[in-house]
Coordinates of C-alpha atoms in Angstrom, one line a residue:
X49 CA -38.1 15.2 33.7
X50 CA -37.4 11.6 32.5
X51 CA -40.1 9.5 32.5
X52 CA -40.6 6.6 34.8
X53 CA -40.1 3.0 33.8
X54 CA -41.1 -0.2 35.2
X55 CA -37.3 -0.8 36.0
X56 CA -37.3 2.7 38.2
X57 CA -40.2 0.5 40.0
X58 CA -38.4 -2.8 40.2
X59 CA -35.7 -1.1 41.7
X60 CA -38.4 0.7 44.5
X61 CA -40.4 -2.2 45.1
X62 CA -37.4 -4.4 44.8
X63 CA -38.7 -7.0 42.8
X64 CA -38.2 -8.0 39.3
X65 CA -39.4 -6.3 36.3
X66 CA -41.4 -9.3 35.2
X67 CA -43.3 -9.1 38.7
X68 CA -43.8 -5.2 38.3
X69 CA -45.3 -5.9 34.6
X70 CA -47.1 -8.6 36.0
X71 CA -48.7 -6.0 38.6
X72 CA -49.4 -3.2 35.9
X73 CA -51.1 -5.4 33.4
X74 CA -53.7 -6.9 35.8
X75 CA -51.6 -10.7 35.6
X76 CA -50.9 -13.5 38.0
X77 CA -47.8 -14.2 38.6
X78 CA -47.0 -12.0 41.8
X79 CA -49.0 -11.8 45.4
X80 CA -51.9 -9.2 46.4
X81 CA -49.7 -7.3 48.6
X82 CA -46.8 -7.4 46.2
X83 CA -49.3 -5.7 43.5
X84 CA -50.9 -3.3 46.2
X85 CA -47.2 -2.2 46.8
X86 CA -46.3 -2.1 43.3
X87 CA -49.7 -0.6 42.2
X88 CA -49.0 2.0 45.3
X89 CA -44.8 3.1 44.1
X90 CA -46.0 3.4 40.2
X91 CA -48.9 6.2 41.3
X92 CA -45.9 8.1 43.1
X93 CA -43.7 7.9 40.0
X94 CA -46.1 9.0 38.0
X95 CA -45.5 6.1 36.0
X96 CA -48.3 5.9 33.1
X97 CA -48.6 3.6 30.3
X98 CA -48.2 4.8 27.0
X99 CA -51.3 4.6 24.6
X100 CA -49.4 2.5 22.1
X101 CA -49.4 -0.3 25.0
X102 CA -53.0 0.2 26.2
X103 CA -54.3 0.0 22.8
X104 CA -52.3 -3.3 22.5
X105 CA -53.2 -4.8 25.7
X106 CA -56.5 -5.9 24.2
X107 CA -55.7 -6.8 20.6
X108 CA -52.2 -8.2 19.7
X109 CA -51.4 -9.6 16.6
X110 CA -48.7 -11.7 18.5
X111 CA -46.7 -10.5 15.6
X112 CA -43.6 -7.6 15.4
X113 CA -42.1 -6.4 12.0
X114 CA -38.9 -5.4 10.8
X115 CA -38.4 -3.4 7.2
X116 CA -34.9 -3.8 5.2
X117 CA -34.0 -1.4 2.4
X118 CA -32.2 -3.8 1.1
X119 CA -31.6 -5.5 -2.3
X120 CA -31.9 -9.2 -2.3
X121 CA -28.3 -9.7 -3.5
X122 CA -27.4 -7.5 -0.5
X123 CA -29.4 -9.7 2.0
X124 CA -28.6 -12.9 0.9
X125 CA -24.8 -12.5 0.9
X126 CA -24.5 -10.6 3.8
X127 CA -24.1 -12.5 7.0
X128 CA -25.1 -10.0 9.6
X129 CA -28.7 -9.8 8.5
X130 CA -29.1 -13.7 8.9
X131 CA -27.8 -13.3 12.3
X132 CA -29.9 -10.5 13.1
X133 CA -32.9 -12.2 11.7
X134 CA -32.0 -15.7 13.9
X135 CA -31.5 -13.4 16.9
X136 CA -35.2 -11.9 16.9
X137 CA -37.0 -15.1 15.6
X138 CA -35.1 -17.3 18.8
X139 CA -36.5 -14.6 21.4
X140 CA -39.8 -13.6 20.0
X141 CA -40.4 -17.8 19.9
X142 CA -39.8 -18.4 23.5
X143 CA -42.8 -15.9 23.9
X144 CA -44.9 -17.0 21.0
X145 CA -44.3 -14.1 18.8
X146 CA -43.6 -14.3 15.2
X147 CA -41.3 -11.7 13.0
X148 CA -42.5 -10.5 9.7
X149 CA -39.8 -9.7 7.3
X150 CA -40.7 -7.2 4.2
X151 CA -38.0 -6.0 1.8
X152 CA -38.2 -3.1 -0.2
X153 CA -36.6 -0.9 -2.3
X154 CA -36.9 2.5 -1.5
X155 CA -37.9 4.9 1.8
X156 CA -41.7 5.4 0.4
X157 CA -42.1 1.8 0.0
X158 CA -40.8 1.6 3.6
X159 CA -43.3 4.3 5.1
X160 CA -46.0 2.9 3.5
X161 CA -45.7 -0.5 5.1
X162 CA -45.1 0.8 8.5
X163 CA -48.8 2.7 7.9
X164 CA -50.3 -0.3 6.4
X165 CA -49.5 -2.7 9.6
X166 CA -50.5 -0.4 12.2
X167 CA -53.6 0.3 10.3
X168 CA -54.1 -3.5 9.8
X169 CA -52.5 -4.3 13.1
X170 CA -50.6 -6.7 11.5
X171 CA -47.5 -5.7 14.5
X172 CA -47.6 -4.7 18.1
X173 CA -44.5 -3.0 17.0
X174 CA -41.4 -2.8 15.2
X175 CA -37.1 -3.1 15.5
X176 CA -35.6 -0.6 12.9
X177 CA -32.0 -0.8 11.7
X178 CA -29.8 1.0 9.0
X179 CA -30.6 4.3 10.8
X180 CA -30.3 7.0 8.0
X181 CA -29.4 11.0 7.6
X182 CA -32.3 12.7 7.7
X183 CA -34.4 9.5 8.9
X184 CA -38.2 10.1 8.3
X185 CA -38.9 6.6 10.3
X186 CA -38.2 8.1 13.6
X187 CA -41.1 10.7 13.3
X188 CA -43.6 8.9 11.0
X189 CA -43.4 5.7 14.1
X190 CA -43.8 8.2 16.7
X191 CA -46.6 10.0 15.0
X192 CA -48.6 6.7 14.1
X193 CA -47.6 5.2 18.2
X194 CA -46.0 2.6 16.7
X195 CA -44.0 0.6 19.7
X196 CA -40.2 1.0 18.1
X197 CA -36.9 -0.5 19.1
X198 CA -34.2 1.2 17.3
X199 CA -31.2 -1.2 16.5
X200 CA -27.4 0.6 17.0
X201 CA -27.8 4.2 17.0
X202 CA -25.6 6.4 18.9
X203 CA -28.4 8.8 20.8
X204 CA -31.4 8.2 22.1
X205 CA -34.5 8.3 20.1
X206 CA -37.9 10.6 21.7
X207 CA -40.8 8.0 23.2
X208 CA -38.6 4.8 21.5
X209 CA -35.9 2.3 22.5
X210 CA -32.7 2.6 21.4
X211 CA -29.8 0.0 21.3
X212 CA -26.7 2.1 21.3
X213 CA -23.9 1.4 20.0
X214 CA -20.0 2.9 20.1
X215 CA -17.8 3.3 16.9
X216 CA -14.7 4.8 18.4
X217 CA -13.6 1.7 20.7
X218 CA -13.3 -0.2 17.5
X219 CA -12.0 2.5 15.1
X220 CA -9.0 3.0 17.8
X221 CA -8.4 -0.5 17.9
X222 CA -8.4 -1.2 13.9
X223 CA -6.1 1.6 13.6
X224 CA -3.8 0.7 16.9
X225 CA -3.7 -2.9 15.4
X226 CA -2.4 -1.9 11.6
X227 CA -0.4 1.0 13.0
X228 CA 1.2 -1.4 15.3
X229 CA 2.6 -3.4 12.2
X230 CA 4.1 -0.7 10.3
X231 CA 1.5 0.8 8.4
X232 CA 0.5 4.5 7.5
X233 CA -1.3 4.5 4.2
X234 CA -5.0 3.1 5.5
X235 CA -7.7 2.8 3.3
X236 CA -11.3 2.4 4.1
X237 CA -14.1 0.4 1.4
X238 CA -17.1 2.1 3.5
X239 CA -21.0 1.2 2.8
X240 CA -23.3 3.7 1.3
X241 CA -22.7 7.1 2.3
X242 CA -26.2 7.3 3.2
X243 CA -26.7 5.6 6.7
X244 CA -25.8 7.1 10.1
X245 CA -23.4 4.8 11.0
X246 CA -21.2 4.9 7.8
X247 CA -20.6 8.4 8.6
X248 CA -19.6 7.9 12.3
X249 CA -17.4 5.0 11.7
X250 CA -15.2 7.5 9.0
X251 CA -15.5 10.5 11.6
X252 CA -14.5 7.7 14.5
X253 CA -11.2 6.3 12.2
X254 CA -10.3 9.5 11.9
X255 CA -10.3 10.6 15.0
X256 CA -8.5 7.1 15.8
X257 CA -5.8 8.3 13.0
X258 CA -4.7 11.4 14.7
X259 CA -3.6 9.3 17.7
X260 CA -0.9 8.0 15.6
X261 CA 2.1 10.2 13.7
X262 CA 2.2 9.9 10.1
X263 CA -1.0 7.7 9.7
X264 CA -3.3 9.1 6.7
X265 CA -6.8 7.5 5.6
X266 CA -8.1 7.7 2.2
X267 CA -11.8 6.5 1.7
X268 CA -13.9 4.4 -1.3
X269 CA -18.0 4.3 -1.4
X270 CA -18.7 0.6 -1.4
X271 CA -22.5 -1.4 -1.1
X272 CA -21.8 -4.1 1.2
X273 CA -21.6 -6.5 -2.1
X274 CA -18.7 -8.4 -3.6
X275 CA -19.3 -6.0 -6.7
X276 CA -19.1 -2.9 -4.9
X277 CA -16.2 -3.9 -2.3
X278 CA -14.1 -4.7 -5.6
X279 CA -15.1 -1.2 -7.0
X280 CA -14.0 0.7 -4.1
X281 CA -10.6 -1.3 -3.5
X282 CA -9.9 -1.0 -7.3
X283 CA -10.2 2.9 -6.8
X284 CA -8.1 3.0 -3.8
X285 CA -5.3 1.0 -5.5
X286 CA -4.9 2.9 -8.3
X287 CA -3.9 6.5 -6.3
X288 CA -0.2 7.3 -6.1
X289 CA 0.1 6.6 -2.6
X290 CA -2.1 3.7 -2.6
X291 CA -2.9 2.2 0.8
X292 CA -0.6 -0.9 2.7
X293 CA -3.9 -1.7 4.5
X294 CA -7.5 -1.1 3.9
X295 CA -10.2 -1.2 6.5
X296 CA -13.8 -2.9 5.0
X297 CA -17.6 -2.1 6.9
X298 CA -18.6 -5.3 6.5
X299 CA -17.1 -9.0 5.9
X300 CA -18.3 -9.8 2.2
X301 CA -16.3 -6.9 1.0
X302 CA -13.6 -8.0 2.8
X303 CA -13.4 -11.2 1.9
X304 CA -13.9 -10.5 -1.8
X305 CA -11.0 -8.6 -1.9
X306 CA -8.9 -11.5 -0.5
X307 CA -10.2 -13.8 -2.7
X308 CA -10.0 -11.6 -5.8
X309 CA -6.2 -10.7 -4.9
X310 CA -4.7 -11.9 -8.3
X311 CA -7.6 -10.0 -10.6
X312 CA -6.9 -6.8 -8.3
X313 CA -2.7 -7.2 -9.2
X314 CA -2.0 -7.5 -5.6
X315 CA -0.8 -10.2 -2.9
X316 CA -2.9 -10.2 0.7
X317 CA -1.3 -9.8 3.1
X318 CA 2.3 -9.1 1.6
X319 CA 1.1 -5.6 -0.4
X320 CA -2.0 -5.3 1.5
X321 CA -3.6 -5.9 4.7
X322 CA -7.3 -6.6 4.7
X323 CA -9.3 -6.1 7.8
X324 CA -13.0 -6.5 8.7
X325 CA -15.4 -4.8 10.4
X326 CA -17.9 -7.7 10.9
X327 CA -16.9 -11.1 11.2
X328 CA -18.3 -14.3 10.0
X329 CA -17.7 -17.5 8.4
X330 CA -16.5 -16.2 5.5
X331 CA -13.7 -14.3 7.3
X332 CA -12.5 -18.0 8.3
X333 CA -12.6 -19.7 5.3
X334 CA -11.1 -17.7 3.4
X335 CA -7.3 -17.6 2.4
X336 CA -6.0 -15.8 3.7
X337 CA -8.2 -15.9 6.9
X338 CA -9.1 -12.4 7.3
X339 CA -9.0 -10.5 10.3
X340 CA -12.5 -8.7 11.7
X341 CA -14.0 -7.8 14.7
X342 CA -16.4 -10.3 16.2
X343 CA -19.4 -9.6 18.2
X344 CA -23.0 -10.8 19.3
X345 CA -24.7 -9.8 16.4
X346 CA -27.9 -12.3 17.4
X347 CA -27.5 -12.0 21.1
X348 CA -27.6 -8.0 20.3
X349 CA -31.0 -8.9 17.8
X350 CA -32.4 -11.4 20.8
X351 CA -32.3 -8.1 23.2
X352 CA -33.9 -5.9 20.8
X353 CA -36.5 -8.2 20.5
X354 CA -36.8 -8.8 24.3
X355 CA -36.9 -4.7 24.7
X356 CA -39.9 -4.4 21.8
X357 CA -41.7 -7.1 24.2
X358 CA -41.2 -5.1 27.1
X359 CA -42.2 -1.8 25.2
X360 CA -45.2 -3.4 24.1
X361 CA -45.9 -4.9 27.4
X362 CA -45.7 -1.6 29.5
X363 CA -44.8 1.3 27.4
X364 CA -41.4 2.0 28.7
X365 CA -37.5 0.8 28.4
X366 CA -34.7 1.9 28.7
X367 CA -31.6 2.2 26.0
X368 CA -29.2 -0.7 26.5
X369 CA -25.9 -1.4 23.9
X370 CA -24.5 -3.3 21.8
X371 CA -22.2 -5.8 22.4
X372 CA -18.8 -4.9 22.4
X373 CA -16.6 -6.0 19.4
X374 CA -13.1 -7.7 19.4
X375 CA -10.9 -7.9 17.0
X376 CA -9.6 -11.3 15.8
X377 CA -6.1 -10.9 14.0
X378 CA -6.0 -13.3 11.7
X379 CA -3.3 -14.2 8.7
X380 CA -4.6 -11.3 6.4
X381 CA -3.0 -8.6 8.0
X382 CA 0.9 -8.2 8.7
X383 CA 3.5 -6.2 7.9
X384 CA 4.1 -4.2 4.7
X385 CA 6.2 -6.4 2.8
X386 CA 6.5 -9.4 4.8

């Protein structure tokens, strides 16, 4: 049976959440008969807090953490990470919550300071991205009661809070948009083979590939870096049937292949189209301009952090998603040949 939340409440009582977590927590804020009632539809729920929460309520470090496996190259160059990062620090401000930022280099490293800031409660909790195969996050937060807010995963999470997100509206669209000019030899630069998503987003293209005669994919390892992006193109363009268009996972690839066009032998987008699976700045200054989905990437981050508060708060939340992406078609994708 699904647990109850302070939104199944809300909806009972008919008042805000706020009010209801108001109520539960002992706050002012709401009226004595408002709280009796409340007080009165959470016992016939069965709603209960969870002992992560209670053992906040008392002692917070008015602090929650986020851990990146990440090399500093990789961070620094990589848009999406200082959007995310401007996302949570905007919300968690409002409430007067800080964000502590570690980077490391491996999983252990990465376990080891998840134990170290519960033990020190240096967090009331935690947002974790870059979902991996064979995650040992998941279980290693739940055992320690760790308050967790996972960031774009595509299925829930047990006793966490999961921000969901769908590869196969985009993957259809990529592939309606660069089928729609012509072509049929589609690459795709991925990012390491490693993380959840990089395997869903090939499984979703290709699914979005059979919706269209004659379209075939072919598929490079990449690392999110310029280096890596230029790698995995080089490798693609030197098959036989080399690709007309080459799908990227994230805009520094992208654009690195656009502006290294004349080391790679090639012109963008008369012998290949470039498209983008994140967009950014560097999409748009680029020439050619290169073509990418756009989407909320710090209003997504501001709503991760606002579920972690929530979690913290009363011990329950429910999953929400990601913002939808659009695609922006922009001068680096065309027609083979034109």
């Amino acid at each position: 049976m699904k647990r109850p939340t302070i939104i199944d409440i809300a909806r009972e009582v008919g008042v805000s959440k706020a009010a209801v977590s108001y109520a539960l927590n002992g706050r002012g804020g709401v009226s004595p008969q408002t709280r009796e009632r409340i007080l009165e539809v959470a016992a016939e729920l069965g709603w209960r807090a969870s002992s992560a929460a209670r053992a906040l309520s008392s002692d917070r470090a008015a602090s929650v953490g986020m851990v990146l496996a990440r090399s500093p190259e990789a961070l620094h160059t990589e848009p999406f990470f200082m959007r995310m990062v401007a996302g949570l620090e905007q919300a968690l401000s409002e409430h007067g919550v800080s964000l502590q930022l570690a980077l490391v280099a491996d999983t252990a490293t990465e376990l080891a300071t998840y134990q170290r800031w519960w033990a020190e409660r240096r967090v009331d909790g935690v947002v974790v991205t870059d979902l991996r195969a064979s995650d040992p996050r998941p279980r290693l937060l739940r055992e320690l009661g760790t308050p967790t807010v996972f960031f774009g995963t595509a299925e829930a999470t047990p006793d966490s809070s999961v921000l969901l997100v769908n590869e196969n509206d985009a993957a259809r669209t990529a592939l309606a948009h660069l089928a729609g000019l012509g072509h049929r030899r589609i690459g795709h630069v991925q990012g390491p083979r490693s993380l959840q998503h990089t395997v869903r987003r090939e499984e979703a293209l290709r699914a979005a590939a059979r919706e269209h005669d004659g379209v075939v994919l072919s598929r490079a390892p990449g690392d999110y870096t310029e280096e890596g992006g230029m790698r995995a193109t080089r490798r693609l363009l030197a098959a036989r049937d080399r690709p007309t268009a080459i799908v990227y996972d994230n805009d520094v690839m992208a654009v690195a292949a656009v502006a290294g066009a004349d080391d790679l032998g090639i012109e963008v987008p008369a012998q290949l189209s470039v498209l983008a699976w994140d967009d950014s700045m560097l999409c748009r200054i680029v020439r050619p301009a290169v073509t990418a989905f756009a989407h909320g990437v710090a209003e997504d981050a501001a709503t991760a952090a606002r579920m972690l508060l929530e979690l913290v708060e009363t011990g329950a939340v429910e999953a929400r998603e990601l913002s939808s992406r659009r695609l922006v078609p922009r001068a680096s994708t065309a027609r083979p040949g034109s």
